[in-house]
XYZ file of C-alpha atoms in Angstrom:
588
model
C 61.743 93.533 62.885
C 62.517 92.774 59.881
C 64.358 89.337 57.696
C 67.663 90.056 59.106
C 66.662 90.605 62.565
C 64.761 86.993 62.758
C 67.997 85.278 60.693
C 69.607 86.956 63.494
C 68.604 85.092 66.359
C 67.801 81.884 64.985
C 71.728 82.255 64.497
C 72.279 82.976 68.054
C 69.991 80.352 69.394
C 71.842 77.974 66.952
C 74.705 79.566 68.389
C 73.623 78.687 71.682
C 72.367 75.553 71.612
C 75.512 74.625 69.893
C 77.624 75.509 72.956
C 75.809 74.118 75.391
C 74.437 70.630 73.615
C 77.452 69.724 71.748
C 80.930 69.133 71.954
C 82.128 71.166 69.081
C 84.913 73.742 69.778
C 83.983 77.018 70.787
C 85.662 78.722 67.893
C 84.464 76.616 65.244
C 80.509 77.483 66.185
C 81.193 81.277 66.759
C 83.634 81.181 63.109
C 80.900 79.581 61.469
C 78.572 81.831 62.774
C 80.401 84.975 61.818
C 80.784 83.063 58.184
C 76.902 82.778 57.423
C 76.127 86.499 58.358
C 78.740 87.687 55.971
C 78.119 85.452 53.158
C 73.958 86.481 54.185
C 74.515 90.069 53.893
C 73.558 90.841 57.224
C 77.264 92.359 58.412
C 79.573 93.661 56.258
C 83.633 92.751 56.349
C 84.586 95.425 58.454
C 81.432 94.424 61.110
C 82.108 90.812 60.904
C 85.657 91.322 61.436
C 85.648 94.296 64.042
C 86.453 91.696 67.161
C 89.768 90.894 65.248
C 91.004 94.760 66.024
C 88.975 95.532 69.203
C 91.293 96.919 71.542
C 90.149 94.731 74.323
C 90.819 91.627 72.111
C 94.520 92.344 71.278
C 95.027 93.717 75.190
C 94.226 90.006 76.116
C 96.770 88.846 73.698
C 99.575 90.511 74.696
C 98.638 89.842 78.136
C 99.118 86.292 77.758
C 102.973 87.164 76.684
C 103.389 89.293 80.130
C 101.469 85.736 82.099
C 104.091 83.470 79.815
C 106.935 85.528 81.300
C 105.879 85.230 84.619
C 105.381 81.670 84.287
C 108.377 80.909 82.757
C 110.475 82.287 85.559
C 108.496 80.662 88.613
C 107.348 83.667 89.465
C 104.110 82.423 90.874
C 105.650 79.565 91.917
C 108.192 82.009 94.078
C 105.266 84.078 95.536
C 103.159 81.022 96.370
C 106.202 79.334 98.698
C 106.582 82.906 100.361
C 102.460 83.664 101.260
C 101.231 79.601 101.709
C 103.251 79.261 104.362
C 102.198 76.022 107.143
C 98.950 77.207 108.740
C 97.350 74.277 111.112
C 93.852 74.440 110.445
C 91.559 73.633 107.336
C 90.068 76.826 107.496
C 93.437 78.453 108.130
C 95.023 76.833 104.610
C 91.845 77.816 102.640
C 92.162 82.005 103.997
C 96.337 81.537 102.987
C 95.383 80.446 99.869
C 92.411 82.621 98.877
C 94.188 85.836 99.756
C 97.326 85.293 97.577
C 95.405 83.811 94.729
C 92.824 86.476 94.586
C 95.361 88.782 94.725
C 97.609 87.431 91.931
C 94.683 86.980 89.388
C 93.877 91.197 89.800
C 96.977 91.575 88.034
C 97.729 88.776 85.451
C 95.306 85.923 83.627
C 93.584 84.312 86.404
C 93.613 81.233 84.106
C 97.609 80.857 84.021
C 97.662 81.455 88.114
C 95.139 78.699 88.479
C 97.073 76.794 86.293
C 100.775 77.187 88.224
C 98.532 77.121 91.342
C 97.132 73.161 91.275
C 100.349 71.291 91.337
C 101.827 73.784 94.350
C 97.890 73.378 96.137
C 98.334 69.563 95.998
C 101.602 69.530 97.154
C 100.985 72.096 100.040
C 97.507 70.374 100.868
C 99.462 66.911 100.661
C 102.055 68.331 103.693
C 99.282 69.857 105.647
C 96.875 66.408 105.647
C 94.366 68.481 104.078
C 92.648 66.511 100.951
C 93.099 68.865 97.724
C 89.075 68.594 97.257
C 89.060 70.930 99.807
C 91.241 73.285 98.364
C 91.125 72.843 94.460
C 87.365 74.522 94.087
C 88.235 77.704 96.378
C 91.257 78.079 94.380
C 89.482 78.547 90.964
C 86.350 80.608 92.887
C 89.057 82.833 94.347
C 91.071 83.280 90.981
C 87.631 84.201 89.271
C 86.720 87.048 92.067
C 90.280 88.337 91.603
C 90.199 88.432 88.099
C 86.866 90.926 88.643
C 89.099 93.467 91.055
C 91.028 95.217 88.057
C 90.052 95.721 84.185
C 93.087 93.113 83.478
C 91.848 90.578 85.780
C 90.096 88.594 83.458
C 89.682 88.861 80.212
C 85.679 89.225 80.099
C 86.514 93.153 81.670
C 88.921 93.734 78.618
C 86.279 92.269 76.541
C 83.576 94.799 77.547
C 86.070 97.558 78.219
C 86.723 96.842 74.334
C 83.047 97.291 73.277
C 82.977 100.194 75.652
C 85.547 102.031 73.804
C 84.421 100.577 70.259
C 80.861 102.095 70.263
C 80.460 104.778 73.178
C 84.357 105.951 73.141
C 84.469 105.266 77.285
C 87.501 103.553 78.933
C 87.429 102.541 82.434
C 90.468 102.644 84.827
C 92.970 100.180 85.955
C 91.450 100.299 89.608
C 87.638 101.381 88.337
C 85.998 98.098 89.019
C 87.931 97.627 92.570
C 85.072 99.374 94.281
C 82.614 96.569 93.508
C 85.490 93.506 93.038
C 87.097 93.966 96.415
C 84.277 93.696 98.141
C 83.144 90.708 96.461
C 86.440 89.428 96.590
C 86.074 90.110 101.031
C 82.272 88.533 100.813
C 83.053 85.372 98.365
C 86.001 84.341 100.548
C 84.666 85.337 103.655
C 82.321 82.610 102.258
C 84.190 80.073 101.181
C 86.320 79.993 104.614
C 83.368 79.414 106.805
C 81.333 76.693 104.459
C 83.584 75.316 101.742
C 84.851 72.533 104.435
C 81.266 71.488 105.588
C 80.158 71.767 101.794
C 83.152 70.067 99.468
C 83.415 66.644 99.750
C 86.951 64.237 100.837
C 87.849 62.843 97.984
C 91.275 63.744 97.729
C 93.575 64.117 94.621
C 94.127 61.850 92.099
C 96.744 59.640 92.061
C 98.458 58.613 88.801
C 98.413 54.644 88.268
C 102.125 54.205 87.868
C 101.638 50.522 86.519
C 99.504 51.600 83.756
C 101.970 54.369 82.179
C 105.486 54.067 81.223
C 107.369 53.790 83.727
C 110.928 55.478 84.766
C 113.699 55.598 87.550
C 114.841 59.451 87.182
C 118.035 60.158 89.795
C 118.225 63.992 91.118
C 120.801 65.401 93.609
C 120.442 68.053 96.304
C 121.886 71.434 95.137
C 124.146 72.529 98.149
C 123.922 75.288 99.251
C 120.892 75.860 98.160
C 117.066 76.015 99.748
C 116.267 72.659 100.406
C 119.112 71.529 102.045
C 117.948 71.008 106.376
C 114.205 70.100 105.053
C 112.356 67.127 105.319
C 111.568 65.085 102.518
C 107.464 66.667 103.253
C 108.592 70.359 103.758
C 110.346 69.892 100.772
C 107.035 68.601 98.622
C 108.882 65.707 97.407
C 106.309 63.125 99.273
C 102.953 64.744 97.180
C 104.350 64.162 93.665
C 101.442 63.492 91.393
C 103.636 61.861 88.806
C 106.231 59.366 90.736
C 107.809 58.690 94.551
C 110.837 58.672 95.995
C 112.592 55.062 96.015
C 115.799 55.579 97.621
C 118.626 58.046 99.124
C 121.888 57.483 97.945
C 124.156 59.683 101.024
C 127.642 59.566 100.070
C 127.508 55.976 99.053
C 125.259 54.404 101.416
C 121.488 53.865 100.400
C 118.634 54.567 102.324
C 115.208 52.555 101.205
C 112.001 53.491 102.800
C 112.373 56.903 103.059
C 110.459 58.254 105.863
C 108.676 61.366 105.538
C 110.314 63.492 108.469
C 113.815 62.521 106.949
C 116.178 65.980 106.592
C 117.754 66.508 103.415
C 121.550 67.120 103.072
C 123.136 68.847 100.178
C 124.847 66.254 97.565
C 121.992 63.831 98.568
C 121.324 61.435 95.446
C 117.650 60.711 95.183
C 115.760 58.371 93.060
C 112.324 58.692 92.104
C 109.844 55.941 90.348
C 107.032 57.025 88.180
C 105.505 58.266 85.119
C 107.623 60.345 82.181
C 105.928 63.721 83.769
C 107.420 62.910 87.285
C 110.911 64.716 85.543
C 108.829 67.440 84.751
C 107.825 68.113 88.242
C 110.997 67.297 89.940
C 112.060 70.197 87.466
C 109.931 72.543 88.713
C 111.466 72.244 92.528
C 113.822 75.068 92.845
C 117.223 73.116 95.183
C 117.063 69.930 92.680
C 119.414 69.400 89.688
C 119.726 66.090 87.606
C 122.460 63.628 89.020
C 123.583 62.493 85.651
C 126.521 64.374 85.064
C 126.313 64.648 81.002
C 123.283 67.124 81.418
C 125.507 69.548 82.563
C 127.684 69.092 79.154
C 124.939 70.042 77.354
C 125.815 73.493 75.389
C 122.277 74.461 75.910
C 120.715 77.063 79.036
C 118.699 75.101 81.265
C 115.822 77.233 80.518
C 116.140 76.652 76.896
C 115.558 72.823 77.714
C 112.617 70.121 77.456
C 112.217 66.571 77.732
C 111.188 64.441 74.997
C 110.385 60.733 74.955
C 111.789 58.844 72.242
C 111.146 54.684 71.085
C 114.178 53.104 68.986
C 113.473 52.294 66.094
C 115.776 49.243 63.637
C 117.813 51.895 62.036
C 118.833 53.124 65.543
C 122.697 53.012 65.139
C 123.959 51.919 68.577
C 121.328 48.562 69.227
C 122.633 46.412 71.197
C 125.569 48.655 72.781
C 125.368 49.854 76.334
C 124.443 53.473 76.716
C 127.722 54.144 77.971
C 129.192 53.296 74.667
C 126.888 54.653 72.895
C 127.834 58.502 72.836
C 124.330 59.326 72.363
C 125.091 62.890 73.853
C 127.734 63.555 71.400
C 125.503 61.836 68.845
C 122.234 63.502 69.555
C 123.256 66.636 71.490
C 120.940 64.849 74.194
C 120.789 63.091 77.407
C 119.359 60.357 79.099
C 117.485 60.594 82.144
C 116.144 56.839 82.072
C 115.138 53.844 79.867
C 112.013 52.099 79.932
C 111.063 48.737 78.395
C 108.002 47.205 77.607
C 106.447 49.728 79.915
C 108.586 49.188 82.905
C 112.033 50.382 84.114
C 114.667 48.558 83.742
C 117.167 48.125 86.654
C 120.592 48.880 87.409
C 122.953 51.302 86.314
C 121.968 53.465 83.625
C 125.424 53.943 81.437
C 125.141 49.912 81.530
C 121.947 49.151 80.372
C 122.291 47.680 76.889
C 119.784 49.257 74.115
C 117.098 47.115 72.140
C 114.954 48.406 69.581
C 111.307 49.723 70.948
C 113.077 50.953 74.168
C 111.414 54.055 75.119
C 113.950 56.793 76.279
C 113.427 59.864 78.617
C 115.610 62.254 77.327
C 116.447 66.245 78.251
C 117.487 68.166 74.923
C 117.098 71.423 73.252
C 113.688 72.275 72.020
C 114.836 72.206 68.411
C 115.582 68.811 68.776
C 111.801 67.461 68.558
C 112.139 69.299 64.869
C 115.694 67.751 63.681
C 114.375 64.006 64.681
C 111.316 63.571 64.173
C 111.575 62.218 60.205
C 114.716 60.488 61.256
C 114.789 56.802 61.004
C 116.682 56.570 64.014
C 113.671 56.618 65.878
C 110.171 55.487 65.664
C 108.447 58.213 67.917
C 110.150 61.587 68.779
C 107.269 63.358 71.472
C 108.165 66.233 73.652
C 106.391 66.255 76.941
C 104.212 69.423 77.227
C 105.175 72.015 79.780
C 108.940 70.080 80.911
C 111.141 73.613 79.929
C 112.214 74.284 84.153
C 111.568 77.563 85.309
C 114.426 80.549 85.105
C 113.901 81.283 88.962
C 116.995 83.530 89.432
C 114.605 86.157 87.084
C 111.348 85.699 88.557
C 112.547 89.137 90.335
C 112.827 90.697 86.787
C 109.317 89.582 85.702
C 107.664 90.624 89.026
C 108.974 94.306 88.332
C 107.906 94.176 85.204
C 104.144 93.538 86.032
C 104.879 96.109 88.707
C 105.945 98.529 86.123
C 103.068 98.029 83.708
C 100.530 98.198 86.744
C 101.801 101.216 87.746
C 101.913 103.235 84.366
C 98.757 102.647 83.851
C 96.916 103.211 87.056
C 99.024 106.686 86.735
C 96.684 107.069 83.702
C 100.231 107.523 81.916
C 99.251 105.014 79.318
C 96.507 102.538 78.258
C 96.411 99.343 79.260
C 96.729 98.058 75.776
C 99.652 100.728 75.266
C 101.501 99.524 78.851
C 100.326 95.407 77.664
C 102.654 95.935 75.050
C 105.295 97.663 76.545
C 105.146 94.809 79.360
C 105.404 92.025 76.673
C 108.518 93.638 74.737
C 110.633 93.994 78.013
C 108.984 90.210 79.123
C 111.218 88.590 75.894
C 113.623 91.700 75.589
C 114.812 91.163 79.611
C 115.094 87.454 78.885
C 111.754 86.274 80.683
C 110.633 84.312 77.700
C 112.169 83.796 73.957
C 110.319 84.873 71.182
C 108.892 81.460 70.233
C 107.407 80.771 73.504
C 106.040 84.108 73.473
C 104.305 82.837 70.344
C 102.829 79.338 71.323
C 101.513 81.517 74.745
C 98.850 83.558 72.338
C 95.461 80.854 73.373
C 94.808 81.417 69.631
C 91.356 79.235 70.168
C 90.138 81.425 73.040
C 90.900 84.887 71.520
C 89.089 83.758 67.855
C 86.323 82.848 70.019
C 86.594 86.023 71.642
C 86.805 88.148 68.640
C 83.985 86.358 66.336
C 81.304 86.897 68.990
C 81.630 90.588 68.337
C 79.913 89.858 64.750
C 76.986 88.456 66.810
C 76.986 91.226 69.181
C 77.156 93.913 66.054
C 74.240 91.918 63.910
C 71.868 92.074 67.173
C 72.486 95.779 66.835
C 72.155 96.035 63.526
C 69.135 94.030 62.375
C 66.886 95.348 65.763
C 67.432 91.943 67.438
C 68.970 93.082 70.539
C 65.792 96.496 70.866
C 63.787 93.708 70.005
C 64.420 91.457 72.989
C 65.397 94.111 75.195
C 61.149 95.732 74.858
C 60.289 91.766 75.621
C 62.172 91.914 78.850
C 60.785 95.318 79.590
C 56.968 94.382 78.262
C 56.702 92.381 81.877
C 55.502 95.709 82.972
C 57.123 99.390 84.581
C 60.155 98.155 85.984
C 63.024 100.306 87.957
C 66.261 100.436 86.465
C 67.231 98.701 89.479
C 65.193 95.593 88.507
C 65.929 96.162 85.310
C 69.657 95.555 86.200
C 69.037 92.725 88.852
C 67.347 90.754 85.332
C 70.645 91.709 83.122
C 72.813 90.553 85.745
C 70.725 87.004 86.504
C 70.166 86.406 82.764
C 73.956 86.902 81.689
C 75.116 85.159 84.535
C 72.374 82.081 83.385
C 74.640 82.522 80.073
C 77.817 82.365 81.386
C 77.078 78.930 82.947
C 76.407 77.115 79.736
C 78.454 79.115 77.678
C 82.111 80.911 77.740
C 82.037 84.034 79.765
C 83.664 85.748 77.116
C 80.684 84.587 74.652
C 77.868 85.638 77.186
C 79.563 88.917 77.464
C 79.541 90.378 74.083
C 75.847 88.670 73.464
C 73.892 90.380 76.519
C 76.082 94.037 75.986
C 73.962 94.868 72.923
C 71.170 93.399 74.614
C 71.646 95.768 77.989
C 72.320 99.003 75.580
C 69.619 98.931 74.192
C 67.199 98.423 77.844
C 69.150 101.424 79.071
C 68.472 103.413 75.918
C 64.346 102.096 76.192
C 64.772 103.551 80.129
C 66.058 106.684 78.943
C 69.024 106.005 81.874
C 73.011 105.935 81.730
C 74.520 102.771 80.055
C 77.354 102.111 82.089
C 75.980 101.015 85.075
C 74.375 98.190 82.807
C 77.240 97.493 80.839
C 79.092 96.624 84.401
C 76.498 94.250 85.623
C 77.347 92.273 82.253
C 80.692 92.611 82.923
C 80.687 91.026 86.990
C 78.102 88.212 86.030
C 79.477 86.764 83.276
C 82.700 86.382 85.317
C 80.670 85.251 88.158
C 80.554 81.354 87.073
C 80.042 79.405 90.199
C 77.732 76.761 89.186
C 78.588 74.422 86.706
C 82.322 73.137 85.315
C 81.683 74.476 82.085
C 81.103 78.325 82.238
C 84.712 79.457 83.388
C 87.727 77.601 82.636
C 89.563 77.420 86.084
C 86.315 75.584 87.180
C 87.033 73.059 84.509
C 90.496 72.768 84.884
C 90.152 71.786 89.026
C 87.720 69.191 88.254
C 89.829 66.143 87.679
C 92.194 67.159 90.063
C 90.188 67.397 92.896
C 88.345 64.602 92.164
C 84.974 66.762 91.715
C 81.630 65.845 90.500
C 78.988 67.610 88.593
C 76.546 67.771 91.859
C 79.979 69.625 94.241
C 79.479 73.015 91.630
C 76.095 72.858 92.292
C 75.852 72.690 96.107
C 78.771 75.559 96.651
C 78.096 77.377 93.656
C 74.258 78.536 93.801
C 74.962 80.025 97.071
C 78.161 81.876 96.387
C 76.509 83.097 92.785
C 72.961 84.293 94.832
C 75.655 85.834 97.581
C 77.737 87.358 95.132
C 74.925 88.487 92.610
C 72.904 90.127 95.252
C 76.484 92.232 97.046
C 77.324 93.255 93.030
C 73.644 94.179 92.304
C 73.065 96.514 95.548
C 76.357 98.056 95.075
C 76.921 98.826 91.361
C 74.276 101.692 91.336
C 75.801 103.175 94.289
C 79.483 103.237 92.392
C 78.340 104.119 88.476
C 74.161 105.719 88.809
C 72.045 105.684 86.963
């Protein structure tokens, strides 16, 4: 091996070490990386930059468009109230859950269903007296062995489909990997329903600290007809809020205080809720709930074009000391306000007669231009929109669903690609109305997919410079190994990988590694290039590997220690089904 070869891998143990020691981004170390084997020599501009136009790498971008359209029409949401249903056992709620999920994340991001799944988990788990930490984990474990059943389950299958079709011109089908990823999908949940209650711990969810955020009264009314109208106040998921509670009733003029749990809803029902700014944002979310204030319907602005942004007065503001009634903010600001807090706390009474003093903090609902037009305004000392407050568009969750269907569909047919049918999704996602053009931009995870796309310099200079033959006749010097053992130690060391750093990462480093074992056994590639594909999805065992892992940990109130105990089982259970069954599906 030559100078470029040992450069090589000190760069990828750098690389390495870097991830899992540090807390630098991702895509800075794998950037900088790419940087300092151009500027060496040791790639080229078209091989350093290859990841940029692998087709596997722009698939996963215009996938995210098709998940934004889904999620910005509740269409998960809508699924998730249909399948969850009101089981009445522990083990009963986890096999409701794990079915759905797992089926959901074979057929969009598994990342953006985990992500619409945790508030509607908490809720659910919060009417069934089930504590979330019970639920949370399986959720993410269940979205990661979905993701495995089709090539656009999760994003490490597009990855090596990519590389697949970059250097040995194969493309797998829609439904290819379903042969090995149902089955582990049956085995891992089969799992998780019989141990993940003795195993998890009861810690329950968090609960927000209302006294230590700002606090706001935000008033909502009953849409009648409409779905929620004969439910109690727990059917209805208005008692597991993770932001605020419910305060009061207002029922045509009388007021009900200590709202019991059991208590049916009627249609025109007034409720108040008490809690932090994000409370509006969930109470947004809950299809059968509109705002009670009466100027948000004036607003010449769709509901799904909407946000809510906090704002503080500031000297300049032009109506201090006026009541907000007198104000004519809306006409003003072409914006409402849902409440008023002061010096951290509501403030009582009426809202139209509260009078305003400079450094109040509003709640308001606007456009989402409106962040833009005020910020650099004097009137205001803070403009801040709240992340992820734009309601849902249920009425064309419907739309979105069909489109999925559609693009599912045409390419299982083998019609088109899935790249070709990714695009044609994401057109008819903002075309249809599912999503506007500038949400369809801010969807693109820009830090994932450069992340993504600079590991495939890596993977290229390990082929290149002998690196990857290199440590591929180490792992074969142990001596006269079976390509079956051969693909047992791909599959352990990339899942190893995957723990400490990104699937996607561990992915593209162990493919050029497994070529070139396959090529030193003289036997067919693909089978090896699968196994790479199924472990470094299969991240069970720490919070840091997969993202849904990460993203259930403060929710569910998880420690370091609960991965561990759950997760080296499932990963031995699930490494051993994938490693005796691959060979059978794609031989040798």
């Amino acid at each position: 091996m030559e100078w470029q070869g040992i450069v090589t891998l000190i760069t990828l143990f750098s690389v390495l070490s870097a991830l899992a020691l540090t807390r630098v981004s991702a895509d800075l170390i794998l950037m900088a990386a790419l940087a300092f084997l151009l500027i060496a020599g040791i790639l080229g501009p078209a091989e350093a930059l290859a990841g940029f136009g692998n087709p596997g790498v722009i698939t996963i971008a215009t996938l995210y468009v098709v998940a934004a359209g889904l999620k910005e029409t509740g269409a998960v949401q809508w699924i998730a109230r249909r399948l969850l249903g009101h089981p009445k056992t522990e083990k009963g709620a986890q096999l409701r859950m794990i079915a759905p999920t797992g089926i959901l994340s074979a057929f969009m991001n598994n990342t953006a269903v985990v992500a619409m799944f945790i508030p509607a988990i908490q809720d659910w788990a919060q009417r069934l007296g089930v504590p979330a930490s019970k639920l949370l984990l399986p959720l993410s474990y269940a979205a990661i062995l979905g993701g495995t059943c089709t090539l656009i389950g999760t994003s490490t299958n597009l990855v090596v489909d990519g590389m697949l079709q970059s250097r040995l011109d194969i493309n797998l089908g829609l439904f290819e990997l379903a042969w090995v990823g149902i089955p582990l999908l049956i085995v891992g949940g089969t799992f998780l329903v019989l141990f993940a209650s003795r195993i998890l711990p009861d810690r329950g969810g968090v609960t927000e600290e209302l006294d230590q955020v700002r606090e706001y009264g935000v008033e909502v009314e009953v849409i009648a007809p409409g779905p929620l109208v004969g439910k109690t106040i727990a059917e209805a998921g208005l008692r597991a809020l993770n932001y605020g509670y419910l305060a009061e009733i207002d029922r045509d003029g009388r007021l009900i205080t200590a709202v019991e749990p059991d208590r049916t809803l009627q249609g025109g029902d007034r409720l108040y809720f008490v809690g932090a700014p994000e409370c509006a944002s969930e109470l947004r979310r809950i299809q059968g709930l509109k705002p009670a204030n009466g100027s948000v319907h004036k607003l010449d602005v769709a509901n799904h074009q909407r946000c809510l942004v906090e704002v503080v007065l500031g000297p300049e503001f032009p109506a201090l000391n006026k009541t907000i009634r007198d104000s004519r903010f809306r006409t003003r600001f072409s914006a409402v306000i849902l409440s008023l807090s002061r010096g951290g706390k509501r403030v009582p009474g009426k809202l139209g007669d509260i009078t305003f003093r400079m450094g109040d903090t509003l709640l308001l609902e606007a456009s989402h231009q409106f962040v833009e037009q005020y910020r650099f305004r004097r009137d205001f000392l803070l403009v801040s929109a709240l992340n992820d407050s734009t309601p849902p568009d249920f009425h064309k969750a419907p739309r979105a669903l069909i489109i999925l269907l559609l693009m599912v569909l045409v390419s299982a047919s083998g019609m088109l690609q899935i790249m070709e049918a990714a695009f044609l999704a994401a057109g008819a996602m903002i075309v249809s109305g599912c999503l506007t053009a500038s949400r369809a931009r801010r969807s693109l995870d820009l830090p994932v997919l450069v992340v993504i796309a600079a590991s495939f310099a890596l993977g290229n200079a390990m082929t290149n410079t002998g690196a990857a033959e290199w440590i591929a006749g180490g792992l074969l010097g142990f001596g006269d190994l079976t390509p079956w053992v051969t693909l047992a130690i791909i599959y352990v060391l990339t899942a190893a990988f995957t723990e400490v750093i990104t699937n996607n990462a561990a992915a593209v480093l162990m493919f050029p590694i497994a070529l070139a074992v396959s090529e030193q056994l003289g036997v067919q590639f693909l089978p090896f290039a699968i196994a790479v594909m199924f472990a470094a999805s299969a991240s069970f065992v720490t919070p840091l590997g997969y993202q849904t892992n990460l993203m259930v940990y403060g929710p569910g109130r998880y420690r370091f220690g609960d991965y561990v105990r759950i997760g080296l089982p499932l990963s031995a259970l699930v490494g051993l089904t994938a490693i005796m069954l691959i060979p059978q599906v794609w031989s040798f």
